[in-house]
Amino acid sequence: MTTERRAVDGELCTCGRTAVTVFITEKFGETGWCGRSDGGSKARCVFCNGTEQHEPGGRCPRYRLRLDTGEASA
């Protein structure tokens, strides 16, 4: 089951942009979405700086909802 809530300041999409919605899922926990399904810009990943292999669809294994916390998303 997936639910959602409005994102708050500082929460990020999996592409690194500012999130507008946060989906709450059993598999991944809280995951931000910016409203654009383009996989983000072609710049280096804000979570790993391009050092990690990303999952299909572009999600970085080091993704965090907020960069100011040390916690990685599930």
Short mmCIF file of N, CA and C in Angstrom, two decimals:
data_model
loop_
_atom_site.label_atom_id
_atom_site.label_comp_id
_atom_site.label_asym_id
_atom_site.label_seq_id
_atom_site.Cartn_x
_atom_site.Cartn_y
_atom_site.Cartn_z
N MET A 1 0.84 -1.18 0.00
CA MET A 1 0.00 0.00 0.00
C MET A 1 0.88 1.24 0.00
N THR A 2 0.51 2.22 -0.78
CA THR A 2 1.25 3.47 -0.87
C THR A 2 0.33 4.62 -0.45
N THR A 3 0.84 5.48 0.40
CA THR A 3 0.14 6.72 0.74
C THR A 3 1.09 7.86 0.40
N GLU A 4 0.60 9.06 0.50
CA GLU A 4 1.44 10.20 0.19
C GLU A 4 1.11 11.38 1.09
N ARG A 5 2.05 12.33 1.12
CA ARG A 5 1.85 13.57 1.86
C ARG A 5 2.58 14.68 1.12
N ARG A 6 2.26 15.90 1.43
CA ARG A 6 2.96 17.04 0.84
C ARG A 6 4.37 17.09 1.43
N ALA A 7 5.35 17.34 0.59
CA ALA A 7 6.73 17.45 1.05
C ALA A 7 6.92 18.74 1.84
N VAL A 8 7.87 18.72 2.75
CA VAL A 8 8.23 19.91 3.51
C VAL A 8 9.60 20.40 3.04
N ASP A 9 9.94 21.63 3.39
CA ASP A 9 11.21 22.22 2.98
C ASP A 9 12.38 21.30 3.32
N GLY A 10 13.28 21.13 2.38
CA GLY A 10 14.48 20.35 2.58
C GLY A 10 14.37 18.90 2.12
N GLU A 11 13.16 18.44 1.77
CA GLU A 11 13.01 17.06 1.31
C GLU A 11 13.27 16.99 -0.19
N LEU A 12 13.90 15.90 -0.61
CA LEU A 12 14.37 15.78 -1.99
C LEU A 12 13.75 14.61 -2.73
N CYS A 13 13.66 14.79 -4.03
CA CYS A 13 13.26 13.74 -4.96
C CYS A 13 14.45 12.79 -5.15
N THR A 14 14.21 11.64 -5.71
CA THR A 14 15.30 10.70 -5.99
C THR A 14 16.28 11.24 -7.02
N CYS A 15 15.87 12.27 -7.79
CA CYS A 15 16.77 12.87 -8.77
C CYS A 15 17.59 14.01 -8.17
N GLY A 16 17.28 14.39 -6.91
CA GLY A 16 18.02 15.47 -6.26
C GLY A 16 17.30 16.80 -6.24
N ARG A 17 16.22 16.93 -7.03
CA ARG A 17 15.45 18.18 -7.00
C ARG A 17 14.61 18.25 -5.73
N THR A 18 14.08 19.43 -5.44
CA THR A 18 13.18 19.62 -4.32
C THR A 18 11.92 18.80 -4.53
N ALA A 19 11.54 18.03 -3.51
CA ALA A 19 10.33 17.20 -3.60
C ALA A 19 9.08 18.06 -3.39
N VAL A 20 8.01 17.70 -4.08
CA VAL A 20 6.70 18.33 -3.86
C VAL A 20 5.76 17.37 -3.16
N THR A 21 5.99 16.08 -3.35
CA THR A 21 5.19 15.03 -2.74
C THR A 21 6.13 13.99 -2.16
N VAL A 22 5.73 13.39 -1.05
CA VAL A 22 6.48 12.27 -0.47
C VAL A 22 5.56 11.07 -0.46
N PHE A 23 5.98 10.02 -1.13
CA PHE A 23 5.23 8.77 -1.13
C PHE A 23 5.74 7.92 0.02
N ILE A 24 4.83 7.30 0.74
CA ILE A 24 5.19 6.45 1.87
C ILE A 24 4.85 5.03 1.49
N THR A 25 5.89 4.21 1.31
CA THR A 25 5.70 2.85 0.81
C THR A 25 6.29 1.83 1.79
N GLU A 26 5.80 0.62 1.70
CA GLU A 26 6.34 -0.45 2.54
C GLU A 26 7.76 -0.81 2.09
N LYS A 27 8.01 -0.85 0.80
CA LYS A 27 9.30 -1.29 0.27
C LYS A 27 10.41 -0.26 0.48
N PHE A 28 10.14 1.02 0.19
CA PHE A 28 11.17 2.05 0.22
C PHE A 28 11.03 3.06 1.34
N GLY A 29 9.97 3.00 2.12
CA GLY A 29 9.75 4.01 3.14
C GLY A 29 9.32 5.32 2.49
N GLU A 30 9.74 6.45 3.06
CA GLU A 30 9.38 7.75 2.50
C GLU A 30 10.31 8.09 1.34
N THR A 31 9.70 8.41 0.20
CA THR A 31 10.45 8.71 -1.02
C THR A 31 9.90 9.97 -1.66
N GLY A 32 10.76 10.96 -1.86
CA GLY A 32 10.33 12.22 -2.45
C GLY A 32 10.15 12.13 -3.95
N TRP A 33 9.26 13.00 -4.47
CA TRP A 33 9.02 13.10 -5.91
C TRP A 33 8.90 14.58 -6.25
N CYS A 34 9.59 15.04 -7.28
CA CYS A 34 9.61 16.45 -7.65
C CYS A 34 8.49 16.84 -8.61
N GLY A 35 7.78 15.86 -9.14
CA GLY A 35 6.72 16.15 -10.10
C GLY A 35 7.15 15.95 -11.53
N ARG A 36 8.42 15.65 -11.73
CA ARG A 36 8.95 15.41 -13.08
C ARG A 36 9.51 14.00 -13.14
N SER A 37 9.10 13.26 -14.11
CA SER A 37 9.57 11.87 -14.23
C SER A 37 10.64 11.74 -15.31
N ASP A 38 11.60 12.65 -15.29
CA ASP A 38 12.64 12.63 -16.31
C ASP A 38 13.97 12.09 -15.80
N GLY A 39 14.01 11.63 -14.54
CA GLY A 39 15.24 11.07 -14.00
C GLY A 39 16.25 12.10 -13.53
N GLY A 40 15.89 13.37 -13.57
CA GLY A 40 16.80 14.41 -13.10
C GLY A 40 17.69 14.96 -14.19
N SER A 41 18.53 15.87 -13.80
CA SER A 41 19.44 16.49 -14.76
C SER A 41 20.59 15.55 -15.06
N LYS A 42 21.41 15.93 -16.00
CA LYS A 42 22.56 15.10 -16.37
C LYS A 42 23.77 15.40 -15.49
N ALA A 43 23.57 16.23 -14.47
CA ALA A 43 24.65 16.53 -13.53
C ALA A 43 24.92 15.33 -12.64
N ARG A 44 26.02 15.37 -11.92
CA ARG A 44 26.35 14.27 -11.01
C ARG A 44 25.27 14.14 -9.93
N CYS A 45 25.06 12.94 -9.49
CA CYS A 45 24.08 12.62 -8.46
C CYS A 45 24.44 13.35 -7.16
N VAL A 46 23.47 14.00 -6.53
CA VAL A 46 23.72 14.73 -5.29
C VAL A 46 23.92 13.80 -4.10
N PHE A 47 23.55 12.54 -4.23
CA PHE A 47 23.66 11.60 -3.13
C PHE A 47 24.98 10.84 -3.12
N CYS A 48 25.52 10.51 -4.30
CA CYS A 48 26.76 9.72 -4.36
C CYS A 48 27.85 10.38 -5.21
N ASN A 49 27.54 11.51 -5.83
CA ASN A 49 28.49 12.21 -6.70
C ASN A 49 28.94 11.35 -7.89
N GLY A 50 28.05 10.45 -8.32
CA GLY A 50 28.33 9.63 -9.49
C GLY A 50 29.18 8.41 -9.23
N THR A 51 29.37 8.03 -7.97
CA THR A 51 30.24 6.90 -7.66
C THR A 51 29.50 5.57 -7.52
N GLU A 52 28.19 5.58 -7.49
CA GLU A 52 27.40 4.36 -7.28
C GLU A 52 26.62 3.98 -8.54
N GLN A 53 26.37 2.70 -8.70
CA GLN A 53 25.50 2.20 -9.77
C GLN A 53 24.05 2.44 -9.34
N HIS A 54 23.29 3.18 -10.14
CA HIS A 54 21.90 3.48 -9.79
C HIS A 54 20.96 2.37 -10.22
N GLU A 55 19.88 2.22 -9.47
CA GLU A 55 18.84 1.24 -9.79
C GLU A 55 18.15 1.62 -11.09
N PRO A 56 17.51 0.67 -11.77
CA PRO A 56 16.71 1.03 -12.95
C PRO A 56 15.70 2.10 -12.57
N GLY A 57 15.61 3.14 -13.40
CA GLY A 57 14.74 4.27 -13.08
C GLY A 57 15.50 5.39 -12.40
N GLY A 58 16.79 5.18 -12.08
CA GLY A 58 17.63 6.26 -11.62
C GLY A 58 17.80 6.41 -10.12
N ARG A 59 17.19 5.59 -9.28
CA ARG A 59 17.31 5.77 -7.85
C ARG A 59 18.69 5.37 -7.35
N CYS A 60 19.34 6.27 -6.65
CA CYS A 60 20.67 6.02 -6.09
C CYS A 60 20.54 5.19 -4.81
N PRO A 61 21.44 4.23 -4.61
CA PRO A 61 21.38 3.45 -3.37
C PRO A 61 21.67 4.28 -2.13
N ARG A 62 22.25 5.46 -2.30
CA ARG A 62 22.53 6.36 -1.16
C ARG A 62 21.45 7.43 -0.99
N TYR A 63 20.34 7.30 -1.70
CA TYR A 63 19.26 8.29 -1.61
C TYR A 63 18.82 8.51 -0.16
N ARG A 64 18.63 9.79 0.19
CA ARG A 64 18.06 10.19 1.47
C ARG A 64 16.99 11.23 1.19
N LEU A 65 15.93 11.21 1.95
CA LEU A 65 14.87 12.20 1.79
C LEU A 65 15.39 13.60 2.09
N ARG A 66 16.31 13.69 3.05
CA ARG A 66 16.91 14.97 3.43
C ARG A 66 18.43 14.82 3.46
N LEU A 67 19.15 15.74 2.83
CA LEU A 67 20.61 15.65 2.85
C LEU A 67 21.19 15.98 4.22
N ASP A 68 20.44 16.71 5.04
CA ASP A 68 20.97 17.11 6.34
C ASP A 68 20.87 16.02 7.41
N THR A 69 20.41 14.83 7.00
CA THR A 69 20.41 13.69 7.93
C THR A 69 21.33 12.63 7.38
N GLY A 70 21.92 11.85 8.22
CA GLY A 70 22.81 10.79 7.78
C GLY A 70 22.09 9.51 7.42
N GLU A 71 20.75 9.51 7.57
CA GLU A 71 20.00 8.28 7.36
C GLU A 71 19.72 8.06 5.89
N ALA A 72 20.03 6.86 5.40
CA ALA A 72 19.69 6.48 4.03
C ALA A 72 18.28 5.95 4.02
N SER A 73 17.60 6.13 2.90
CA SER A 73 16.25 5.58 2.74
C SER A 73 16.34 4.08 2.56
N ALA A 74 15.30 3.38 2.97
CA ALA A 74 15.29 1.90 2.85
C ALA A 74 15.37 1.43 1.43
#
